[in-house]
C-alpha atoms as an extended CHARMM CRD file, in Angstrom:
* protein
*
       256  EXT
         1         1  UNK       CA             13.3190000000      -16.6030000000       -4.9490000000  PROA      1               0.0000000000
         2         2  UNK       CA             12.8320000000      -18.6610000000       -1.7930000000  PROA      2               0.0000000000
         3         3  UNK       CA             10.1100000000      -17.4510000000        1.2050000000  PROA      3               0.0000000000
         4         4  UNK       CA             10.5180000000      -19.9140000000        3.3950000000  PROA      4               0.0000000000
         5         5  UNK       CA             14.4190000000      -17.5660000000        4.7810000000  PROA      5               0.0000000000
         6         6  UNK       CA             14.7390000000      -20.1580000000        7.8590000000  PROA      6               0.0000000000
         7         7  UNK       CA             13.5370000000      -23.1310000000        9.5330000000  PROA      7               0.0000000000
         8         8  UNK       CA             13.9640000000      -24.2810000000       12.9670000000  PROA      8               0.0000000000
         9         9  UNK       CA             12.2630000000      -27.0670000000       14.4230000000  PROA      9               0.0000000000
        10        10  UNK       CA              8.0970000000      -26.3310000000       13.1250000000  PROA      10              0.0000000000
        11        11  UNK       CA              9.1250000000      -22.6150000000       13.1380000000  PROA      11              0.0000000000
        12        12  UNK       CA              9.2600000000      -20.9900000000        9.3700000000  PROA      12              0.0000000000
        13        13  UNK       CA             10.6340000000      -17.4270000000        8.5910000000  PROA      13              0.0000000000
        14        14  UNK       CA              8.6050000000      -16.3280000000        5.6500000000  PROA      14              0.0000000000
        15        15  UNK       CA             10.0380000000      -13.9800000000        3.5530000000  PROA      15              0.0000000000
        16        16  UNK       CA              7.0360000000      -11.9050000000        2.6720000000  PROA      16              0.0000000000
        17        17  UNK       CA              5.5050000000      -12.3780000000        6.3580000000  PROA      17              0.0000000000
        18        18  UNK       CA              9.2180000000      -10.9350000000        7.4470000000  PROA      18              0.0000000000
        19        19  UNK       CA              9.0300000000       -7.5230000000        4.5890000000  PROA      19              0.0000000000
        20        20  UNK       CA              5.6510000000       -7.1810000000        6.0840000000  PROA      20              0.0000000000
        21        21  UNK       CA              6.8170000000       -6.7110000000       10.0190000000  PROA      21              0.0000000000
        22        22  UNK       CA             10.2060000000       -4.6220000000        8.7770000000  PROA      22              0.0000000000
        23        23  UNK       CA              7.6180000000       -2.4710000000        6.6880000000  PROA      23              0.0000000000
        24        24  UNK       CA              4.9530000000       -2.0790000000        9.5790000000  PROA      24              0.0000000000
        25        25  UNK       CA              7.7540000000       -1.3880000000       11.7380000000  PROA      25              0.0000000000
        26        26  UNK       CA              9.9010000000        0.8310000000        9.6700000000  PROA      26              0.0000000000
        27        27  UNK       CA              6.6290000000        3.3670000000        9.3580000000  PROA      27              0.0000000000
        28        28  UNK       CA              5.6250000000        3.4190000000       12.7650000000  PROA      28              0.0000000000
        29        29  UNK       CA              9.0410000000        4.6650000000       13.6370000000  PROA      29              0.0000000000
        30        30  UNK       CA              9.3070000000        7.2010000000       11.0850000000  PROA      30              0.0000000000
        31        31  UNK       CA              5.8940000000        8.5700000000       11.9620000000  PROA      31              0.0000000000
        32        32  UNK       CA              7.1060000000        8.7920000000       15.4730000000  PROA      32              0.0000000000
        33        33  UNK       CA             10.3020000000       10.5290000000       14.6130000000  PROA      33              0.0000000000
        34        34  UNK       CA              8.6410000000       12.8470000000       12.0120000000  PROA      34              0.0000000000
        35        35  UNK       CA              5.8890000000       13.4960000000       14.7800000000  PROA      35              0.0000000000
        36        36  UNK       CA              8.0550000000       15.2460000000       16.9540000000  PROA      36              0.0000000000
        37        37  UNK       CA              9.6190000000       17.1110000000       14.6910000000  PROA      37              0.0000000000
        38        38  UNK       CA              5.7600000000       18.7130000000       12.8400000000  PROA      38              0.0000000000
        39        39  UNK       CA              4.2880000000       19.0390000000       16.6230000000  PROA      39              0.0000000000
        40        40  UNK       CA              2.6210000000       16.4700000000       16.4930000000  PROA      40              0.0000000000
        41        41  UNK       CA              1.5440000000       13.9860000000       19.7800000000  PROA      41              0.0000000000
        42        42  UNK       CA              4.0460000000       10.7890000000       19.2290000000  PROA      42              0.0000000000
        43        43  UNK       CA              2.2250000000        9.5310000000       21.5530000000  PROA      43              0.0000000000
        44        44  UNK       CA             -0.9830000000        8.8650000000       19.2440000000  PROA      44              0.0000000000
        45        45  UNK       CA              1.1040000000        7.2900000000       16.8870000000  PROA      45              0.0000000000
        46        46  UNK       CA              1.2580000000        3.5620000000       18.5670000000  PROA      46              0.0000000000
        47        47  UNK       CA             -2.4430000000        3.4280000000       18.9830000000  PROA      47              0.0000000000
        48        48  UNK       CA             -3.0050000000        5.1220000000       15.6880000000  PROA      48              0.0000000000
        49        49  UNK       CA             -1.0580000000        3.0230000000       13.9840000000  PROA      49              0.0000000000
        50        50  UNK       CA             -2.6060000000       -0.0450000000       15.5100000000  PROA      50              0.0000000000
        51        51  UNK       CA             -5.9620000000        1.1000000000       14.4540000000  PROA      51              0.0000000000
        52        52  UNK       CA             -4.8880000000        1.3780000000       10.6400000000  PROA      52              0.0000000000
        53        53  UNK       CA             -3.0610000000       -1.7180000000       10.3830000000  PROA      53              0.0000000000
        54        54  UNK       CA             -5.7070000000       -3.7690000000       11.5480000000  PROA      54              0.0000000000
        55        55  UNK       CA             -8.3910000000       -2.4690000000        9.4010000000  PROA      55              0.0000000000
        56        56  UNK       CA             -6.0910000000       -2.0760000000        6.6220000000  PROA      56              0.0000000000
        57        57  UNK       CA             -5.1680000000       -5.6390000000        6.8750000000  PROA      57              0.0000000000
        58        58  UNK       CA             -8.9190000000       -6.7070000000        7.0750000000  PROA      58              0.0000000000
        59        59  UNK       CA             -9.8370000000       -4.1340000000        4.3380000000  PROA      59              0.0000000000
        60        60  UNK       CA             -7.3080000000       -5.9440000000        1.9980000000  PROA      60              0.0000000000
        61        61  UNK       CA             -9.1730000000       -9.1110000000        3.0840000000  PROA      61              0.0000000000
        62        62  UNK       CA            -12.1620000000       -7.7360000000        1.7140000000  PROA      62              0.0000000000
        63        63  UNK       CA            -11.9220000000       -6.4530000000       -1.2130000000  PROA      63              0.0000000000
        64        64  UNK       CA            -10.1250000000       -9.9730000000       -2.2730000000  PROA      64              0.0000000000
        65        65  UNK       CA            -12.9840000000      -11.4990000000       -1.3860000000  PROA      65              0.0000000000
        66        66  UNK       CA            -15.1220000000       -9.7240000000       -3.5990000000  PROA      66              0.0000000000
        67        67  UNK       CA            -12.6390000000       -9.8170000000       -6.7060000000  PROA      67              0.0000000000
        68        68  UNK       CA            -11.8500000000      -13.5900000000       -6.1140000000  PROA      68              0.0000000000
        69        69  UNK       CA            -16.1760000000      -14.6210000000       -5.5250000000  PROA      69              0.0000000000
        70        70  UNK       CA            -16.5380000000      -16.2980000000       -8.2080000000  PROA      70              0.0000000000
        71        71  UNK       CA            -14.0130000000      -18.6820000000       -6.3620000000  PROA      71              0.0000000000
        72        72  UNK       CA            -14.6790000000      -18.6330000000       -3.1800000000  PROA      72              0.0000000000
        73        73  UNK       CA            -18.5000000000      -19.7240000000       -4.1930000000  PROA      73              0.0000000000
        74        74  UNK       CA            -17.0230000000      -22.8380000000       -6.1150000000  PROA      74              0.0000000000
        75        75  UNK       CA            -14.9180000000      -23.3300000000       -2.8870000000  PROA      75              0.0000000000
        76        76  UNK       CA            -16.0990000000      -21.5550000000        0.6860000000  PROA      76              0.0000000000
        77        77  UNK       CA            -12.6950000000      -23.0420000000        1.8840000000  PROA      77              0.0000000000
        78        78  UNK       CA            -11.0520000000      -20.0390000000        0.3790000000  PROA      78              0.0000000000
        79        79  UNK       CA            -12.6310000000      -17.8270000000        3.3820000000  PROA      79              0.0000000000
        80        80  UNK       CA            -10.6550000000      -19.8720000000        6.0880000000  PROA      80              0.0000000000
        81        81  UNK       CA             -7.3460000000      -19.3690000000        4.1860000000  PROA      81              0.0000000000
        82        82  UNK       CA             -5.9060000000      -16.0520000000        6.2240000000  PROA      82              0.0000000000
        83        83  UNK       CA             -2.2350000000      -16.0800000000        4.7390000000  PROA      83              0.0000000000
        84        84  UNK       CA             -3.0370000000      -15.4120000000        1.1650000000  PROA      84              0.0000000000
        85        85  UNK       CA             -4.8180000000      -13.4010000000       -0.8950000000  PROA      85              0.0000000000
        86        86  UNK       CA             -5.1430000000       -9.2230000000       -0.2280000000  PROA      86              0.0000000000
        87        87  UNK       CA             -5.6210000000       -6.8970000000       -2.3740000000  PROA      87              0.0000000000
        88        88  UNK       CA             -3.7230000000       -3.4000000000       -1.5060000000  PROA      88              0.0000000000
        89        89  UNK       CA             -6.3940000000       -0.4070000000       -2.2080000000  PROA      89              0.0000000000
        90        90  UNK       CA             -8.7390000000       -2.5820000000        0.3000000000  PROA      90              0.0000000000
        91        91  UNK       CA             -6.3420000000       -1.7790000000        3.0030000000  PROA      91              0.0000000000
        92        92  UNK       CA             -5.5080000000        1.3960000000        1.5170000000  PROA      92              0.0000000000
        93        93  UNK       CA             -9.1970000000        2.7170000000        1.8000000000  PROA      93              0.0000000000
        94        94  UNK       CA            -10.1600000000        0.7230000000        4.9960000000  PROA      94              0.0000000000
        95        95  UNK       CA             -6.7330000000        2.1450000000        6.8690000000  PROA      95              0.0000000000
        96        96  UNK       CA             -8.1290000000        5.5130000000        5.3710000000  PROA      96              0.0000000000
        97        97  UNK       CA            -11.3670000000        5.7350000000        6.8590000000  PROA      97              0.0000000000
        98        98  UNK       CA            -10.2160000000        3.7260000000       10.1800000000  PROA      98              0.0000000000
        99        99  UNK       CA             -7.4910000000        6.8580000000       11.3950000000  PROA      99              0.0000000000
       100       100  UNK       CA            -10.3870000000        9.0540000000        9.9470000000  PROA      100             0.0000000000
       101       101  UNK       CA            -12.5670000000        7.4190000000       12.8200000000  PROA      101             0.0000000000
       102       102  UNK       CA             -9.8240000000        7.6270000000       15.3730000000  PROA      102             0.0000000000
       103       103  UNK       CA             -8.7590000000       11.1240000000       14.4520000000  PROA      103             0.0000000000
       104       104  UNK       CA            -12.6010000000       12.2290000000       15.3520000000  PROA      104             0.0000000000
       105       105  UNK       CA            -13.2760000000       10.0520000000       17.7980000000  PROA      105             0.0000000000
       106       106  UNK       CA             -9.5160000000       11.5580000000       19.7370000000  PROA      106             0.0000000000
       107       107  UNK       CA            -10.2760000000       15.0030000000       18.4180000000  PROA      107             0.0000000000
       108       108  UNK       CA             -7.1970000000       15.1480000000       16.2010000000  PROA      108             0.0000000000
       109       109  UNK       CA             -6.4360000000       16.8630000000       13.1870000000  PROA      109             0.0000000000
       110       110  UNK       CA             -7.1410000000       13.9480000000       10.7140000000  PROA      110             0.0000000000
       111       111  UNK       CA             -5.4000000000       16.1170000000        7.7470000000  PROA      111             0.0000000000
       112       112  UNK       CA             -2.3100000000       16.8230000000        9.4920000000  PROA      112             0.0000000000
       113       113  UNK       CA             -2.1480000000       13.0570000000       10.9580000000  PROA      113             0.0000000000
       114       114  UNK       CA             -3.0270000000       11.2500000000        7.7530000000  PROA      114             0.0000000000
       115       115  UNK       CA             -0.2520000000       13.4510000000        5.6580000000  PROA      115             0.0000000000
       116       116  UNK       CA              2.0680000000       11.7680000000        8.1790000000  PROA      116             0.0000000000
       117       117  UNK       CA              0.1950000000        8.3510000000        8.0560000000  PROA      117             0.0000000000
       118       118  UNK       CA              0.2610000000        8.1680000000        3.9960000000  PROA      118             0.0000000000
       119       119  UNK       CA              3.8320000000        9.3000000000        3.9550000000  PROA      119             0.0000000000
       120       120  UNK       CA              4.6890000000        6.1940000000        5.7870000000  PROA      120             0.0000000000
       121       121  UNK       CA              2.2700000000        3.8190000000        4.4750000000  PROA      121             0.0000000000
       122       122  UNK       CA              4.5930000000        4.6190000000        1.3730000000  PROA      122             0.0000000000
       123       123  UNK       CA              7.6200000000        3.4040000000        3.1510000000  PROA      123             0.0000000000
       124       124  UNK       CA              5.8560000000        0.3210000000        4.0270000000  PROA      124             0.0000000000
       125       125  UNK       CA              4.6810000000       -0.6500000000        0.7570000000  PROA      125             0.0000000000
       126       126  UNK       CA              8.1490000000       -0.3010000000       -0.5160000000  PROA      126             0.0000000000
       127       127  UNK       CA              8.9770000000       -3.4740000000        2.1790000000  PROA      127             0.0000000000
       128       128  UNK       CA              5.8940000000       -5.4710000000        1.5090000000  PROA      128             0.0000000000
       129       129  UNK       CA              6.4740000000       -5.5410000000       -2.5550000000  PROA      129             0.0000000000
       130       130  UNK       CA              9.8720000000       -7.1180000000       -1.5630000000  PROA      130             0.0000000000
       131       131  UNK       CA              8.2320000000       -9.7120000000        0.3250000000  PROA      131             0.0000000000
       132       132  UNK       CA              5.8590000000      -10.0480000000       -2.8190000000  PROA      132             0.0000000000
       133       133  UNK       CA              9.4990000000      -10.6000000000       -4.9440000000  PROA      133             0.0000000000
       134       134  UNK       CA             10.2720000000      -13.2330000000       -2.0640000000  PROA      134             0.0000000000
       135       135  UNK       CA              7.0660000000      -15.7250000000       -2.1950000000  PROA      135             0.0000000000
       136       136  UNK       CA              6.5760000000      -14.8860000000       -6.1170000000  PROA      136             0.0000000000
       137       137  UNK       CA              2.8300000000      -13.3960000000       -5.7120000000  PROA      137             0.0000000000
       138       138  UNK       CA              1.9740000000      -10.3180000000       -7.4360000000  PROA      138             0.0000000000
       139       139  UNK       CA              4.0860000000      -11.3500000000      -10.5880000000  PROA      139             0.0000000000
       140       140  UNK       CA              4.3680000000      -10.5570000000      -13.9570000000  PROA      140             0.0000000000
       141       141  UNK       CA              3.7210000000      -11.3000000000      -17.5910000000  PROA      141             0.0000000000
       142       142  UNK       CA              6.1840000000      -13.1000000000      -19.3330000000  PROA      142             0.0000000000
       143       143  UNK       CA              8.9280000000      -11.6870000000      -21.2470000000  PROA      143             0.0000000000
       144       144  UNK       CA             12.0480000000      -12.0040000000      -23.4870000000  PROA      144             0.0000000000
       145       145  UNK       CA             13.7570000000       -8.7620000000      -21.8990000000  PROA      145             0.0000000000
       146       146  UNK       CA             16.6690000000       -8.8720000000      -20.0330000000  PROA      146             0.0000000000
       147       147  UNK       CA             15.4710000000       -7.3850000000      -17.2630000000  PROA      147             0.0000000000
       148       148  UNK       CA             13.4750000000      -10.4180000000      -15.9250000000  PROA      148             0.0000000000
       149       149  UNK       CA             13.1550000000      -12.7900000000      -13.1550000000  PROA      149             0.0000000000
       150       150  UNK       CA             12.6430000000      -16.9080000000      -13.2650000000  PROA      150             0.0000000000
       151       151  UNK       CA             11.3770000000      -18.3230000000      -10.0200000000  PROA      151             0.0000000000
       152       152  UNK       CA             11.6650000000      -21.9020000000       -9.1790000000  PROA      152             0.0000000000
       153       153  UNK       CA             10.2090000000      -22.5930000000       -5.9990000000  PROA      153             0.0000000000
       154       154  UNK       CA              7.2130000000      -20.3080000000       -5.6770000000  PROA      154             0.0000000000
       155       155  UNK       CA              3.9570000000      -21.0210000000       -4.9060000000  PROA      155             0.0000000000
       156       156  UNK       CA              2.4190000000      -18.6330000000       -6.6970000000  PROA      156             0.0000000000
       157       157  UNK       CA              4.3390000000      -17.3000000000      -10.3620000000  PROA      157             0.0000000000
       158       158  UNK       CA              4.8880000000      -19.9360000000      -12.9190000000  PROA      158             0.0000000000
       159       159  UNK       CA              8.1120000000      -21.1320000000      -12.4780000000  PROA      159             0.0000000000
       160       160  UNK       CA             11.4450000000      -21.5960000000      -14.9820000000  PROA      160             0.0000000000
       161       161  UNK       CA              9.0960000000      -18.7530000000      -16.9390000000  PROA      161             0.0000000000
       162       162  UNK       CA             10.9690000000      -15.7620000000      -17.3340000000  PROA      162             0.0000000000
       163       163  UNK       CA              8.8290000000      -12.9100000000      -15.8280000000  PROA      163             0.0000000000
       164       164  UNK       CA              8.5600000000       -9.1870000000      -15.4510000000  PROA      164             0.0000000000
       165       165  UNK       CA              9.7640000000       -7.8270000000      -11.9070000000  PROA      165             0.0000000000
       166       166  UNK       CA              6.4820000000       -5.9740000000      -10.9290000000  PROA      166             0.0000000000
       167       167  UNK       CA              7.2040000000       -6.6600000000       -7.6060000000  PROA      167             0.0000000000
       168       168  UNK       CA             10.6400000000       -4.8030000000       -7.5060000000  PROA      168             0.0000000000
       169       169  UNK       CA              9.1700000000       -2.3520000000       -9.8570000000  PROA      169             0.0000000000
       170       170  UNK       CA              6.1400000000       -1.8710000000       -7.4280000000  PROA      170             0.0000000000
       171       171  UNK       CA              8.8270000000       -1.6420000000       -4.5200000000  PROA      171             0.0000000000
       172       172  UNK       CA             11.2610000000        1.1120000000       -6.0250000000  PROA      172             0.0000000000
       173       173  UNK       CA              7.9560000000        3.4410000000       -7.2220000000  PROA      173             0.0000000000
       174       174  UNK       CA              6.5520000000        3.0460000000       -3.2660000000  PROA      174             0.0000000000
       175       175  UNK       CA             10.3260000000        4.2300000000       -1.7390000000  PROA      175             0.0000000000
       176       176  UNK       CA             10.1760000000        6.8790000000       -4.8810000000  PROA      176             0.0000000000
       177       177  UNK       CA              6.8120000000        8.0970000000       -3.3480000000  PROA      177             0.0000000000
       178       178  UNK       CA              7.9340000000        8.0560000000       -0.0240000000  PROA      178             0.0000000000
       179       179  UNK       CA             10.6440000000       10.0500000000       -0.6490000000  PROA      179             0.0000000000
       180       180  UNK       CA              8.8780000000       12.8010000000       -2.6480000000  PROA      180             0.0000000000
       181       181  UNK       CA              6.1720000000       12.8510000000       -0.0900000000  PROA      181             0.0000000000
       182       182  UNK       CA              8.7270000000       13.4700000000        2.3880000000  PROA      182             0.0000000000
       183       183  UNK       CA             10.4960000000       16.4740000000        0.1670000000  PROA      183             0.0000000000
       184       184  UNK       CA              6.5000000000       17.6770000000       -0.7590000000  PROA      184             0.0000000000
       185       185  UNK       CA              5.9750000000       17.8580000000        3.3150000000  PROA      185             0.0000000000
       186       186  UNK       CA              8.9450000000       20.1650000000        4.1990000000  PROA      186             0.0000000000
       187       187  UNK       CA              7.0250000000       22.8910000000        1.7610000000  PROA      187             0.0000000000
       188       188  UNK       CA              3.2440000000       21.9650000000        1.8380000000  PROA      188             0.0000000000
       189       189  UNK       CA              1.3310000000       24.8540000000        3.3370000000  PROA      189             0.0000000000
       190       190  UNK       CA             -1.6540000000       22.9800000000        4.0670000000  PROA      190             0.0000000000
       191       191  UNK       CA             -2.6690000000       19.9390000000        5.3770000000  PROA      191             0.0000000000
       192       192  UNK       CA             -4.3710000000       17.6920000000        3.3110000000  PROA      192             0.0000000000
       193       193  UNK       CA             -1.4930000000       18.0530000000        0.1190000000  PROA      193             0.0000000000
       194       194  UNK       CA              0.6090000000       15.0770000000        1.2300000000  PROA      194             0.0000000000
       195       195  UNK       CA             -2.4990000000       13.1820000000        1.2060000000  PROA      195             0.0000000000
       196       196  UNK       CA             -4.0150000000       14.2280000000       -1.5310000000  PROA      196             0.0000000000
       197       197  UNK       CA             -0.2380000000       13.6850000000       -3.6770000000  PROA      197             0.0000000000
       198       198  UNK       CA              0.1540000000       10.2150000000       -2.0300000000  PROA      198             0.0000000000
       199       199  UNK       CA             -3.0850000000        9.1400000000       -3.3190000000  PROA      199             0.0000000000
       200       200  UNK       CA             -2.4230000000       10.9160000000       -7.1010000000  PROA      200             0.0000000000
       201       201  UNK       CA              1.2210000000        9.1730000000       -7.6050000000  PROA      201             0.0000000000
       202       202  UNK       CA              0.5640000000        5.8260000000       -5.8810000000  PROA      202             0.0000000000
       203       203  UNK       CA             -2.5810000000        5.7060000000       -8.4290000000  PROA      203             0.0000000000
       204       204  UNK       CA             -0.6640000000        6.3790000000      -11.2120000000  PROA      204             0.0000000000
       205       205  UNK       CA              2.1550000000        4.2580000000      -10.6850000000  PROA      205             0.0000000000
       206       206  UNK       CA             -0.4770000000        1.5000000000       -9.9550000000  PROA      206             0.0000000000
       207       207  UNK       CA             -2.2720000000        1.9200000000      -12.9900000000  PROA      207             0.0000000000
       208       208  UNK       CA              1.0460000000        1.5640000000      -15.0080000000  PROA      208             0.0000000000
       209       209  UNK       CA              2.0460000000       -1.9390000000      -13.0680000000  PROA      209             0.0000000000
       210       210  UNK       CA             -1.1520000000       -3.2090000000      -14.1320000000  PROA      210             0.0000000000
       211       211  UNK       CA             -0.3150000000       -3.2840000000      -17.4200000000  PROA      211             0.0000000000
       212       212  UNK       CA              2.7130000000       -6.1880000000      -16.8040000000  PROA      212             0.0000000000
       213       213  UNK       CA              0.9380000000       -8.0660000000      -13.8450000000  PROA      213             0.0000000000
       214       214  UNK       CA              0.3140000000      -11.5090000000      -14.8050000000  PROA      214             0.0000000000
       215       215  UNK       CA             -1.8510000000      -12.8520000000      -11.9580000000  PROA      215             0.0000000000
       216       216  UNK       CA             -5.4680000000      -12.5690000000      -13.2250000000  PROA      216             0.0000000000
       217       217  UNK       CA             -7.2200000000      -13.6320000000      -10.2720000000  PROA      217             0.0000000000
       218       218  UNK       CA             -7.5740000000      -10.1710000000       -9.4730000000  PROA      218             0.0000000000
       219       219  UNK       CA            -10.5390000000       -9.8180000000      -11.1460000000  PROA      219             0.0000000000
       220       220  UNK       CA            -11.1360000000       -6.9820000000      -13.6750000000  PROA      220             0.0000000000
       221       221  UNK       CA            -14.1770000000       -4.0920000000      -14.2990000000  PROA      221             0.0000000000
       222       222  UNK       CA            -14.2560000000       -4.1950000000      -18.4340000000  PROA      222             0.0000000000
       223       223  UNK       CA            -10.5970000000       -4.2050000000      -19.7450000000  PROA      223             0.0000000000
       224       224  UNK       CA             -8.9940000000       -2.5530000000      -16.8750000000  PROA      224             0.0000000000
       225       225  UNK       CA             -8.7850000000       -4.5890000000      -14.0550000000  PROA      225             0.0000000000
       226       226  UNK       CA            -10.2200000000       -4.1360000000      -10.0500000000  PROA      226             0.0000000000
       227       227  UNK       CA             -6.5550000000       -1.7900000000       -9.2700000000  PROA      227             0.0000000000
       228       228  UNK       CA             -6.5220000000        0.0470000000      -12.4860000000  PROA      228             0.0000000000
       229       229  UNK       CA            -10.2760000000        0.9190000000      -12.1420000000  PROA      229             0.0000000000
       230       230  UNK       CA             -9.8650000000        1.8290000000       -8.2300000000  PROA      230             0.0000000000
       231       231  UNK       CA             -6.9360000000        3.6860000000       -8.9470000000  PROA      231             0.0000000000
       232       232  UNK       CA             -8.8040000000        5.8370000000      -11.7940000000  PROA      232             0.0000000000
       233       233  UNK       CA            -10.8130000000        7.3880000000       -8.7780000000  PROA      233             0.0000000000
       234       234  UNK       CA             -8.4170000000        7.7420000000       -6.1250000000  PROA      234             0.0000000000
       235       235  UNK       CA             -6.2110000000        9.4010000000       -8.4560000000  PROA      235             0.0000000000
       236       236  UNK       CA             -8.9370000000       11.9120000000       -9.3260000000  PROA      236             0.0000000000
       237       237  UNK       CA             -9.8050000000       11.8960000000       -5.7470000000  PROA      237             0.0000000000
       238       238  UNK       CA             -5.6760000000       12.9890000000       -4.9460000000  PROA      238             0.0000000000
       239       239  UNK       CA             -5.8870000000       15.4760000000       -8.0500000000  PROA      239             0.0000000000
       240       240  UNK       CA             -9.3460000000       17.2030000000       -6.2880000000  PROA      240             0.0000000000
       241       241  UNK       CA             -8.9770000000       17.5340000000       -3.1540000000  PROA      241             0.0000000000
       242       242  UNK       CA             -5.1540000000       19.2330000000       -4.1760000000  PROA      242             0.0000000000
       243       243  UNK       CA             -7.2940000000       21.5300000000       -6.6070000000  PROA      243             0.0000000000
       244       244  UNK       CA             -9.9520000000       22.2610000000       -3.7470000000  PROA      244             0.0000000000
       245       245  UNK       CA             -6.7400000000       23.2220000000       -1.2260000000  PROA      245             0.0000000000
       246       246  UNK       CA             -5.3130000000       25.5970000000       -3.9290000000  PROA      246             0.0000000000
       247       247  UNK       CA             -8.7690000000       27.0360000000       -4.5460000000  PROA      247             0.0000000000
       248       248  UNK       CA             -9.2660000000       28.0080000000       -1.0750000000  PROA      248             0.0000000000
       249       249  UNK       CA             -5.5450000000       28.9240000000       -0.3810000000  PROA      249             0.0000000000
       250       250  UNK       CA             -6.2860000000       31.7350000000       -2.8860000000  PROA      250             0.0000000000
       251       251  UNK       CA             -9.3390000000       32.8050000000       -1.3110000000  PROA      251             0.0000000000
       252       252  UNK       CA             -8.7330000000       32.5610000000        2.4150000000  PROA      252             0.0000000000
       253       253  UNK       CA             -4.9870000000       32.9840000000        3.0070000000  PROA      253             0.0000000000
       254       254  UNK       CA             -5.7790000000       32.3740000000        6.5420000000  PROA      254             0.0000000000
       255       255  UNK       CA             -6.4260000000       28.8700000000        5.8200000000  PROA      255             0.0000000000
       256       256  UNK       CA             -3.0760000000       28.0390000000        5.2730000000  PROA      256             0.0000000000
């Protein structure tokens, strides 16, 4: 695959810089359309959405900082390198927190705004693996099936190595998620449940990836490494809070 799309003059089109924008901008309008349509203010939804993609995007930074230290104590140049290197749940947890912030600090109803949020952080995922497949990062092991994928001019993957396509794996679970979150929203009867189900199936599909990603600079915790570990708690996180909604569903009715 080939990220550099176009060049003209010192201008570059990146293909995994370009996923990234369509992504961004793909979610913010389907959080503004699905707004209107739960009573929701679409007017929040620029601003909010500013606040979580900047701290997402500097949580990501993060958290590859601290999987990748052993590095970047060998070489402090890694710190000034702001194109590469981000690991998801970073920006996952950071975005998280940062429209929990904003919902309080607006007095909004976090629950009902991050089921909308999550829903399409999902879609936007789904654009940004793509852009992984584009520039080769994120790749996997090597394998004799079929279904594989040789690059030859990335900067990242082993090239003329016939890999597994995590990325496009990664990409059609995220739309998958996105789509079920969207179906799960038209009957939840609380808020909080898209939430709690976007954090339960995005961890398990994560998990699963894992297993074929061949990039190791990721780090690891023991034999699972820094995603499969994170996602082992936000999946139990999802598969609580959904429990602690049911529980009180059945005791106060009203609460629904």
């Amino acid at each position: 695959m080939y990220n550099d799309l176009l060049t003209i003059g010192r201008f570059t089109i990146h293909g995994y810089g370009l996923m990234i924008a369509i992504g961004i901008l793909a979610a913010y309008l389907c959080a503004e359309y699905r707004a209107k349509r739960q009573g929701l203010d679409p007017d929040r939804i620029w601003s909010l959405a500013i606040t979580v993609v900047l701290a997402g995007i500097a949580g990501a930074k993060v958290l590859y900082y601290i999987t990748d230290l052993k590095n970047i104590i060998a070489d402090p140049s890694i710190l000034l390198d702001f194109q590469n290197g981000f690991v998801v749940y970073g920006g996952i947890l950071a975005g998280i927190l940062a429209g929990w912030i904003y919902c309080r600090a607006n007095k909004l109803d976090f629950l009902r705004y991050a089921d909308l949020t999550l829903t399409s952080v999902a879609l936007a995922q789904g654009f940004g693996r793509i852009g992984c497949f584009l520039a080769g990062c994120c790749y996997g092991v090597p394998t004799d099936s079929r279904l594989s994928i040789v690059f030859t001019h990335s900067d990242f993957a082993p090239n003329g190595v016939h890999l597994v396509p995590t990325q496009l794996y990664s990409s059609a679970l995220n739309f998958l998620n996105f789509a079920t979150l969207v179906l799960i929203s038209k009957k939840a009867k609380t808020p909080g449940q898209v939430s709690a189900c976007y954090l339960l199936f995005y961890s398990i599909g994560r998990f699963c990836i894992e297993f074929f990603r061949g990039d190791l600079i990721r780090g690891s915790v023991g034999i699972l490494s820094t995603s499969q570990f994170i996602s082992i708690w936000t999946g139990l996180a999802g598969a609580a809070v959904l429990v602690f909604l049911h529980v009180r569903s059945k005791k106060d009715p009203a609460s629904l």
